[in-house]
PDB file of C-alpha atoms in Angstrom:
ATOM      1  CA  MET A   1     -76.282-172.197-136.301  1.00  0.00           C
ATOM      2  CA  GLU A   2     -78.848-175.304-135.535  1.00  0.00           C
ATOM      3  CA  GLN A   3     -80.569-173.069-133.080  1.00  0.00           C
ATOM      4  CA  PHE A   4     -81.185-170.781-136.108  1.00  0.00           C
ATOM      5  CA  THR A   5     -81.853-174.128-138.646  1.00  0.00           C
ATOM      6  CA  ASN A   6     -84.385-174.998-135.975  1.00  0.00           C
ATOM      7  CA  CYS A   7     -86.289-171.475-135.908  1.00  0.00           C
ATOM      8  CA  ILE A   8     -86.700-171.546-139.581  1.00  0.00           C
ATOM      9  CA  VAL A   9     -87.569-174.702-140.016  1.00  0.00           C
ATOM     10  CA  GLU A  10     -90.341-174.208-137.105  1.00  0.00           C
ATOM     11  CA  ALA A  11     -91.654-171.554-139.111  1.00  0.00           C
ATOM     12  CA  TYR A  12     -92.071-173.063-141.869  1.00  0.00           C
ATOM     13  CA  MET A  13     -93.983-175.319-141.021  1.00  0.00           C
ATOM     14  CA  SER A  14     -96.118-173.563-138.926  1.00  0.00           C
ATOM     15  CA  GLY A  15     -97.477-170.376-141.130  1.00  0.00           C
ATOM     16  CA  ALA A  16    -100.448-169.679-143.225  1.00  0.00           C
ATOM     17  CA  GLY A  17    -100.119-170.850-147.148  1.00  0.00           C
ATOM     18  CA  GLY A  18     -98.247-174.494-146.694  1.00  0.00           C
ATOM     19  CA  GLY A  19     -95.413-173.817-147.794  1.00  0.00           C
ATOM     20  CA  SER A  20     -95.358-171.635-150.136  1.00  0.00           C
ATOM     21  CA  VAL A  21     -93.468-169.268-152.492  1.00  0.00           C
ATOM     22  CA  ASN A  22     -95.211-165.873-150.183  1.00  0.00           C
ATOM     23  CA  SER A  23     -94.159-167.779-147.397  1.00  0.00           C
ATOM     24  CA  LEU A  24     -90.724-168.641-147.993  1.00  0.00           C
ATOM     25  CA  ARG A  25     -90.319-165.033-148.720  1.00  0.00           C
ATOM     26  CA  GLN A  26     -91.303-163.760-145.484  1.00  0.00           C
ATOM     27  CA  ILE A  27     -89.838-165.933-143.485  1.00  0.00           C
ATOM     28  CA  SER A  28     -86.545-164.585-144.772  1.00  0.00           C
ATOM     29  CA  GLU A  29     -87.184-160.944-144.347  1.00  0.00           C
ATOM     30  CA  GLN A  30     -88.410-162.376-140.816  1.00  0.00           C
ATOM     31  CA  PHE A  31     -85.229-163.503-140.626  1.00  0.00           C
ATOM     32  CA  GLY A  32     -83.442-161.762-142.403  1.00  0.00           C
ATOM     33  CA  ILE A  33     -81.495-163.426-145.563  1.00  0.00           C
ATOM     34  CA  THR A  34     -81.940-164.115-149.242  1.00  0.00           C
ATOM     35  CA  LEU A  35     -84.827-167.019-150.522  1.00  0.00           C
ATOM     36  CA  MET A  36     -82.494-169.122-151.596  1.00  0.00           C
ATOM     37  CA  LYS A  37     -80.541-169.254-148.898  1.00  0.00           C
ATOM     38  CA  THR A  38     -84.195-170.169-146.992  1.00  0.00           C
ATOM     39  CA  ARG A  39     -85.622-172.853-149.347  1.00  0.00           C
ATOM     40  CA  LYS A  40     -81.404-174.563-149.253  1.00  0.00           C
ATOM     41  CA  ILE A  41     -82.111-174.974-144.978  1.00  0.00           C
ATOM     42  CA  LEU A  42     -85.404-175.903-145.394  1.00  0.00           C
ATOM     43  CA  ILE A  43     -84.153-178.821-148.527  1.00  0.00           C
ATOM     44  CA  THR A  44     -81.090-179.781-145.629  1.00  0.00           C
ATOM     45  CA  VAL A  45     -82.910-180.662-143.203  1.00  0.00           C
ATOM     46  CA  GLY A  46     -85.453-183.059-145.950  1.00  0.00           C
ATOM     47  CA  VAL A  47     -89.083-180.764-145.063  1.00  0.00           C
ATOM     48  CA  TYR A  48     -89.134-178.359-148.250  1.00  0.00           C
ATOM     49  CA  HIS A  49     -90.301-180.853-151.500  1.00  0.00           C
ATOM     50  CA  THR A  50     -91.354-179.041-154.243  1.00  0.00           C
ATOM     51  CA  GLU A  51     -91.005-181.180-158.026  1.00  0.00           C
ATOM     52  CA  ILE A  52     -88.070-179.312-159.543  1.00  0.00           C
ATOM     53  CA  SER A  53     -86.741-179.405-155.875  1.00  0.00           C
ATOM     54  CA  GLU A  54     -86.877-183.258-156.434  1.00  0.00           C
ATOM     55  CA  GLN A  55     -85.477-183.446-160.450  1.00  0.00           C
ATOM     56  CA  VAL A  56     -82.705-180.675-158.490  1.00  0.00           C
ATOM     57  CA  ILE A  57     -80.471-183.205-156.534  1.00  0.00           C
ATOM     58  CA  SER A  58     -82.136-186.608-159.125  1.00  0.00           C
ATOM     59  CA  LEU A  59     -79.560-185.098-161.151  1.00  0.00           C
ATOM     60  CA  TRP A  60     -77.049-184.588-158.903  1.00  0.00           C
ATOM     61  CA  GLU A  61     -77.051-187.489-156.918  1.00  0.00           C
ATOM     62  CA  ASN A  62     -76.866-189.698-160.095  1.00  0.00           C
ATOM     63  CA  GLY A  63     -73.629-187.532-161.614  1.00  0.00           C
ATOM     64  CA  LYS A  64     -74.823-184.367-163.494  1.00  0.00           C
ATOM     65  CA  ASN A  65     -71.896-181.310-162.178  1.00  0.00           C
ATOM     66  CA  ILE A  66     -73.691-177.673-161.969  1.00  0.00           C
ATOM     67  CA  SER A  67     -74.306-176.990-166.254  1.00  0.00           C
ATOM     68  CA  GLU A  68     -75.337-179.736-167.163  1.00  0.00           C
ATOM     69  CA  ILE A  69     -78.249-179.720-164.494  1.00  0.00           C
ATOM     70  CA  MET A  70     -78.539-176.062-165.825  1.00  0.00           C
ATOM     71  CA  GLN A  71     -79.074-177.044-168.959  1.00  0.00           C
ATOM     72  CA  GLU A  72     -82.048-179.601-168.486  1.00  0.00           C
ATOM     73  CA  THR A  73     -84.121-177.695-165.838  1.00  0.00           C
ATOM     74  CA  GLY A  74     -83.499-174.589-167.799  1.00  0.00           C
ATOM     75  CA  LEU A  75     -82.109-173.064-164.153  1.00  0.00           C
ATOM     76  CA  SER A  76     -79.602-169.780-163.194  1.00  0.00           C
ATOM     77  CA  ARG A  77     -76.308-171.164-161.855  1.00  0.00           C
ATOM     78  CA  SER A  78     -78.130-170.165-158.460  1.00  0.00           C
ATOM     79  CA  SER A  79     -80.995-171.404-157.768  1.00  0.00           C
ATOM     80  CA  VAL A  80     -79.415-174.768-159.176  1.00  0.00           C
ATOM     81  CA  HIS A  81     -77.061-174.241-156.107  1.00  0.00           C
ATOM     82  CA  SER A  82     -80.534-172.939-153.884  1.00  0.00           C
ATOM     83  CA  TYR A  83     -82.224-176.452-154.920  1.00  0.00           C
ATOM     84  CA  LEU A  84     -79.151-178.317-154.195  1.00  0.00           C
ATOM     85  CA  PRO A  85     -79.139-179.202-149.620  1.00  0.00           C
ATOM     86  CA  TYR A  86     -76.045-177.434-147.508  1.00  0.00           C
ATOM     87  CA  THR A  87     -72.335-180.043-146.898  1.00  0.00           C
ATOM     88  CA  LYS A  88     -70.947-178.065-144.671  1.00  0.00           C
ATOM     89  CA  MET A  89     -71.527-174.423-143.715  1.00  0.00           C
ATOM     90  CA  ILE A  90     -69.015-171.858-141.829  1.00  0.00           C
ATOM     91  CA  TYR A  91     -70.448-168.048-140.975  1.00  0.00           C
ATOM     92  CA  ASN A  92     -68.291-165.579-138.254  1.00  0.00           C
ATOM     93  CA  ALA A  93     -69.191-165.001-135.144  1.00  0.00           C
ATOM     94  CA  ASP A  94     -71.194-161.705-136.689  1.00  0.00           C
ATOM     95  CA  GLU A  95     -73.194-163.993-137.636  1.00  0.00           C
ATOM     96  CA  LEU A  96     -73.895-166.735-135.723  1.00  0.00           C
ATOM     97  CA  SER A  97     -74.771-163.814-133.271  1.00  0.00           C
ATOM     98  CA  LEU A  98     -77.175-161.371-135.712  1.00  0.00           C
ATOM     99  CA  TYR A  99     -78.664-165.015-136.638  1.00  0.00           C
ATOM    100  CA  ALA A 100     -79.187-165.825-132.659  1.00  0.00           C
ATOM    101  CA  GLU A 101     -81.234-162.511-131.635  1.00  0.00           C
ATOM    102  CA  ARG A 102     -83.791-163.223-134.562  1.00  0.00           C
ATOM    103  CA  CYS A 103     -84.199-166.005-132.957  1.00  0.00           C
ATOM    104  CA  ARG A 104     -84.617-164.669-129.874  1.00  0.00           C
ATOM    105  CA  LEU A 105     -87.464-162.236-131.835  1.00  0.00           C
ATOM    106  CA  TYR A 106     -89.192-164.699-133.433  1.00  0.00           C
ATOM    107  CA  ARG A 107     -89.461-166.506-129.923  1.00  0.00           C
ATOM    108  CA  LYS A 108     -90.764-163.164-128.802  1.00  0.00           C
ATOM    109  CA  ARG A 109     -93.138-162.954-131.025  1.00  0.00           C
ATOM    110  CA  LYS A 110     -94.201-165.977-131.363  1.00  0.00           C
ATOM    111  CA  GLN A 111     -94.939-165.776-127.731  1.00  0.00           C
ATOM    112  CA  GLU A 112     -97.051-163.022-127.581  1.00  0.00           C
ATOM    113  CA  ILE A 113     -99.053-164.518-130.023  1.00  0.00           C
ATOM    114  CA  GLU A 114     -99.832-166.547-127.383  1.00  0.00           C
ATOM    115  CA  LYS A 115    -101.014-164.294-124.490  1.00  0.00           C
ATOM    116  CA  LEU A 116    -103.005-162.403-126.963  1.00  0.00           C
ATOM    117  CA  HIS A 117    -105.083-165.972-127.716  1.00  0.00           C
ATOM    118  CA  CYS A 118    -105.434-167.540-123.882  1.00  0.00           C
ATOM    119  CA  CYS A 119    -106.422-163.652-123.998  1.00  0.00           C
ATOM    120  CA  MET A 120    -108.806-164.102-126.573  1.00  0.00           C
ATOM    121  CA  ASP A 121    -111.820-165.143-123.478  1.00  0.00           C
ATOM    122  CA  LYS A 122    -111.184-163.500-121.123  1.00  0.00           C
ATOM    123  CA  SER A 123    -112.271-158.559-121.037  1.00  0.00           C
ATOM    124  CA  LEU A 124    -112.115-157.016-124.123  1.00  0.00           C
ATOM    125  CA  GLU A 125    -109.680-154.179-122.319  1.00  0.00           C
ATOM    126  CA  LEU A 126    -107.307-157.029-120.875  1.00  0.00           C
ATOM    127  CA  LEU A 127    -107.380-158.237-125.180  1.00  0.00           C
ATOM    128  CA  GLU A 128    -106.636-154.793-125.885  1.00  0.00           C
ATOM    129  CA  ASN A 129    -103.843-153.951-124.116  1.00  0.00           C
ATOM    130  CA  HIS A 130    -101.955-157.735-125.013  1.00  0.00           C
ATOM    131  CA  LEU A 131    -103.076-157.455-128.386  1.00  0.00           C
ATOM    132  CA  TRP A 132    -100.531-153.541-128.329  1.00  0.00           C
ATOM    133  CA  GLU A 133     -97.610-155.433-127.068  1.00  0.00           C
ATOM    134  CA  THR A 134     -98.053-157.383-129.925  1.00  0.00           C
ATOM    135  CA  LEU A 135     -98.190-154.739-131.804  1.00  0.00           C
ATOM    136  CA  LYS A 136     -95.277-153.040-131.015  1.00  0.00           C
ATOM    137  CA  LEU A 137     -93.126-156.455-131.051  1.00  0.00           C
ATOM    138  CA  PHE A 138     -94.369-156.580-134.733  1.00  0.00           C
ATOM    139  CA  SER A 139     -93.106-153.401-135.567  1.00  0.00           C
ATOM    140  CA  GLY A 140     -90.721-154.185-139.377  1.00  0.00           C
ATOM    141  CA  TYR A 141     -92.714-157.500-139.705  1.00  0.00           C
ATOM    142  CA  SER A 142     -93.176-157.953-142.788  1.00  0.00           C
ATOM    143  CA  PHE A 143     -97.400-158.740-143.122  1.00  0.00           C
ATOM    144  CA  THR A 144     -99.313-158.203-146.666  1.00  0.00           C
ATOM    145  CA  THR A 145    -102.383-157.624-147.172  1.00  0.00           C
ATOM    146  CA  VAL A 146    -104.236-159.151-149.045  1.00  0.00           C
ATOM    147  CA  LYS A 147    -104.969-156.940-152.518  1.00  0.00           C
ATOM    148  CA  GLY A 148    -100.855-158.446-152.522  1.00  0.00           C
ATOM    149  CA  LEU A 149     -99.531-155.257-150.964  1.00  0.00           C
ATOM    150  CA  ARG A 150     -96.366-155.687-148.741  1.00  0.00           C
ATOM    151  CA  PHE A 151     -96.289-153.617-145.988  1.00  0.00           C
ATOM    152  CA  HIS A 152     -94.352-152.976-142.548  1.00  0.00           C
ATOM    153  CA  TYR A 153     -95.394-151.320-139.505  1.00  0.00           C
ATOM    154  CA  THR A 154     -93.491-148.960-136.563  1.00  0.00           C
ATOM    155  CA  VAL A 155     -95.418-148.292-133.377  1.00  0.00           C
ATOM    156  CA  ASN A 156     -95.206-143.979-132.097  1.00  0.00           C
ATOM    157  CA  GLY A 157     -96.670-143.415-128.918  1.00  0.00           C
ATOM    158  CA  ASN A 158    -100.613-144.882-129.915  1.00  0.00           C
ATOM    159  CA  GLU A 159    -100.184-144.684-133.590  1.00  0.00           C
ATOM    160  CA  ILE A 160     -99.504-147.730-135.402  1.00  0.00           C
ATOM    161  CA  LEU A 161     -97.273-146.019-139.114  1.00  0.00           C
ATOM    162  CA  ILE A 162     -97.259-147.454-142.162  1.00  0.00           C
ATOM    163  CA  ASP A 163     -94.502-147.618-144.640  1.00  0.00           C
ATOM    164  CA  ARG A 164     -96.688-147.122-147.430  1.00  0.00           C
ATOM    165  CA  LYS A 165     -99.154-144.217-145.713  1.00  0.00           C
ATOM    166  CA  LYS A 166     -98.804-140.792-144.874  1.00  0.00           C
ATOM    167  CA  LYS A 167    -101.702-140.927-142.131  1.00  0.00           C
ATOM    168  CA  SER A 168    -101.272-143.844-138.940  1.00  0.00           C
ATOM    169  CA  ILE A 169    -103.419-145.210-137.679  1.00  0.00           C
ATOM    170  CA  THR A 170    -104.749-144.710-134.197  1.00  0.00           C
ATOM    171  CA  ARG A 171    -104.760-147.601-131.143  1.00  0.00           C
ATOM    172  CA  SER A 172    -108.652-146.390-130.656  1.00  0.00           C
ATOM    173  CA  SER A 173    -108.924-147.369-134.249  1.00  0.00           C
ATOM    174  CA  VAL A 174    -107.624-150.939-133.693  1.00  0.00           C
ATOM    175  CA  ASN A 175    -109.412-150.820-130.421  1.00  0.00           C
ATOM    176  CA  ILE A 176    -112.068-150.749-132.498  1.00  0.00           C
ATOM    177  CA  ALA A 177    -111.519-152.390-134.926  1.00  0.00           C
ATOM    178  CA  LEU A 178    -110.335-155.578-132.505  1.00  0.00           C
ATOM    179  CA  LYS A 179    -114.038-155.325-131.198  1.00  0.00           C
ATOM    180  CA  GLU A 180    -115.820-155.966-134.697  1.00  0.00           C
ATOM    181  CA  THR A 181    -113.175-158.123-134.519  1.00  0.00           C
ATOM    182  CA  MET A 182    -114.298-160.599-131.590  1.00  0.00           C
ATOM    183  CA  GLU A 183    -118.385-159.603-132.120  1.00  0.00           C
ATOM    184  CA  MET A 184    -118.064-161.939-135.489  1.00  0.00           C
ATOM    185  CA  LYS A 185    -115.615-164.540-133.716  1.00  0.00           C
ATOM    186  CA  GLY A 186    -113.353-164.147-135.583  1.00  0.00           C
ATOM    187  CA  ASN A 187    -114.782-164.671-139.054  1.00  0.00           C
ATOM    188  CA  VAL A 188    -114.716-161.462-141.039  1.00  0.00           C
ATOM    189  CA  ASN A 189    -114.688-161.718-144.733  1.00  0.00           C
ATOM    190  CA  GLY A 190    -112.959-158.463-145.765  1.00  0.00           C
ATOM    191  CA  PRO A 191    -110.828-155.374-144.009  1.00  0.00           C
ATOM    192  CA  LYS A 192    -114.245-153.148-144.595  1.00  0.00           C
ATOM    193  CA  LYS A 193    -116.051-155.566-142.068  1.00  0.00           C
ATOM    194  CA  LEU A 194    -113.674-153.693-139.575  1.00  0.00           C
ATOM    195  CA  LYS A 195    -115.002-150.094-140.335  1.00  0.00           C
ATOM    196  CA  VAL A 196    -111.976-147.962-139.685  1.00  0.00           C
ATOM    197  CA  PHE A 197    -109.725-146.407-141.674  1.00  0.00           C
ATOM    198  CA  GLY A 198    -106.113-148.444-142.200  1.00  0.00           C
ATOM    199  CA  ALA A 199    -108.220-151.520-141.901  1.00  0.00           C
ATOM    200  CA  SER A 200    -106.933-153.329-145.026  1.00  0.00           C
ATOM    201  CA  TYR A 201    -103.406-153.388-142.931  1.00  0.00           C
ATOM    202  CA  LEU A 202    -105.546-153.632-139.555  1.00  0.00           C
ATOM    203  CA  TYR A 203    -106.779-157.797-140.934  1.00  0.00           C
ATOM    204  CA  ALA A 204    -104.040-158.253-142.305  1.00  0.00           C
ATOM    205  CA  ILE A 205    -102.537-158.449-139.548  1.00  0.00           C
ATOM    206  CA  PHE A 206    -105.307-160.036-137.720  1.00  0.00           C
ATOM    207  CA  CYS A 207    -104.996-162.215-139.641  1.00  0.00           C
ATOM    208  CA  ARG A 208    -101.389-162.923-138.997  1.00  0.00           C
ATOM    209  CA  PHE A 209    -101.687-162.733-135.229  1.00  0.00           C
ATOM    210  CA  GLY A 210    -104.453-165.058-135.501  1.00  0.00           C
ATOM    211  CA  LEU A 211    -107.853-163.436-134.640  1.00  0.00           C
ATOM    212  CA  ILE A 212    -109.466-163.220-138.036  1.00  0.00           C
ATOM    213  CA  LYS A 213    -109.991-166.890-138.831  1.00  0.00           C
ATOM    214  CA  THR A 214    -108.576-167.807-142.580  1.00  0.00           C
ATOM    215  CA  GLU A 215    -108.631-170.734-145.017  1.00  0.00           C
ATOM    216  CA  GLY A 216    -107.254-174.006-144.956  1.00  0.00           C
TER     217      GLY A 216
END
């Protein structure tokens, strides 16, 4: 369980969005747990701090019970519990095995992105191949477009199947978008600059992979 907690903390501390609600949601989906559980884990290890979390913990430490905290903060019972650190965490063997697998996938994805970045000053062909391998590994991952639409994809042969679209994005389109991105040195001002079908999705994916530079 410690390994699982460490993975969540690492994802939170290194994620885009500076620990915003959106980044918590993305982490929750990535590791297959609720947003409240993600927040509770981060609070337990001391890396998540907001005005409301500090208020709940302060009230608790000053002897207030759950009902009193609910009344003072206006939070639901489940929300109050999610802002309090764990005192103990008990999981069965199946849960621990599942969490371990999710940690392995998180590590593999992180390593694949590191490999991808190492190829950015190499040949375009090598970068294209590594990008495709990275895309396959992120199949099922939750991405968000610039307009706030969340989506997942699967890879089938040389096509990316977006769950929100009936059509697919071909590997050749991915390569065109990659070439455009590299020519602009990662300074891509919006999805339309990628000049391919499915640009809004590829833009979100490329941002997550660090191919496109984002503010902050």
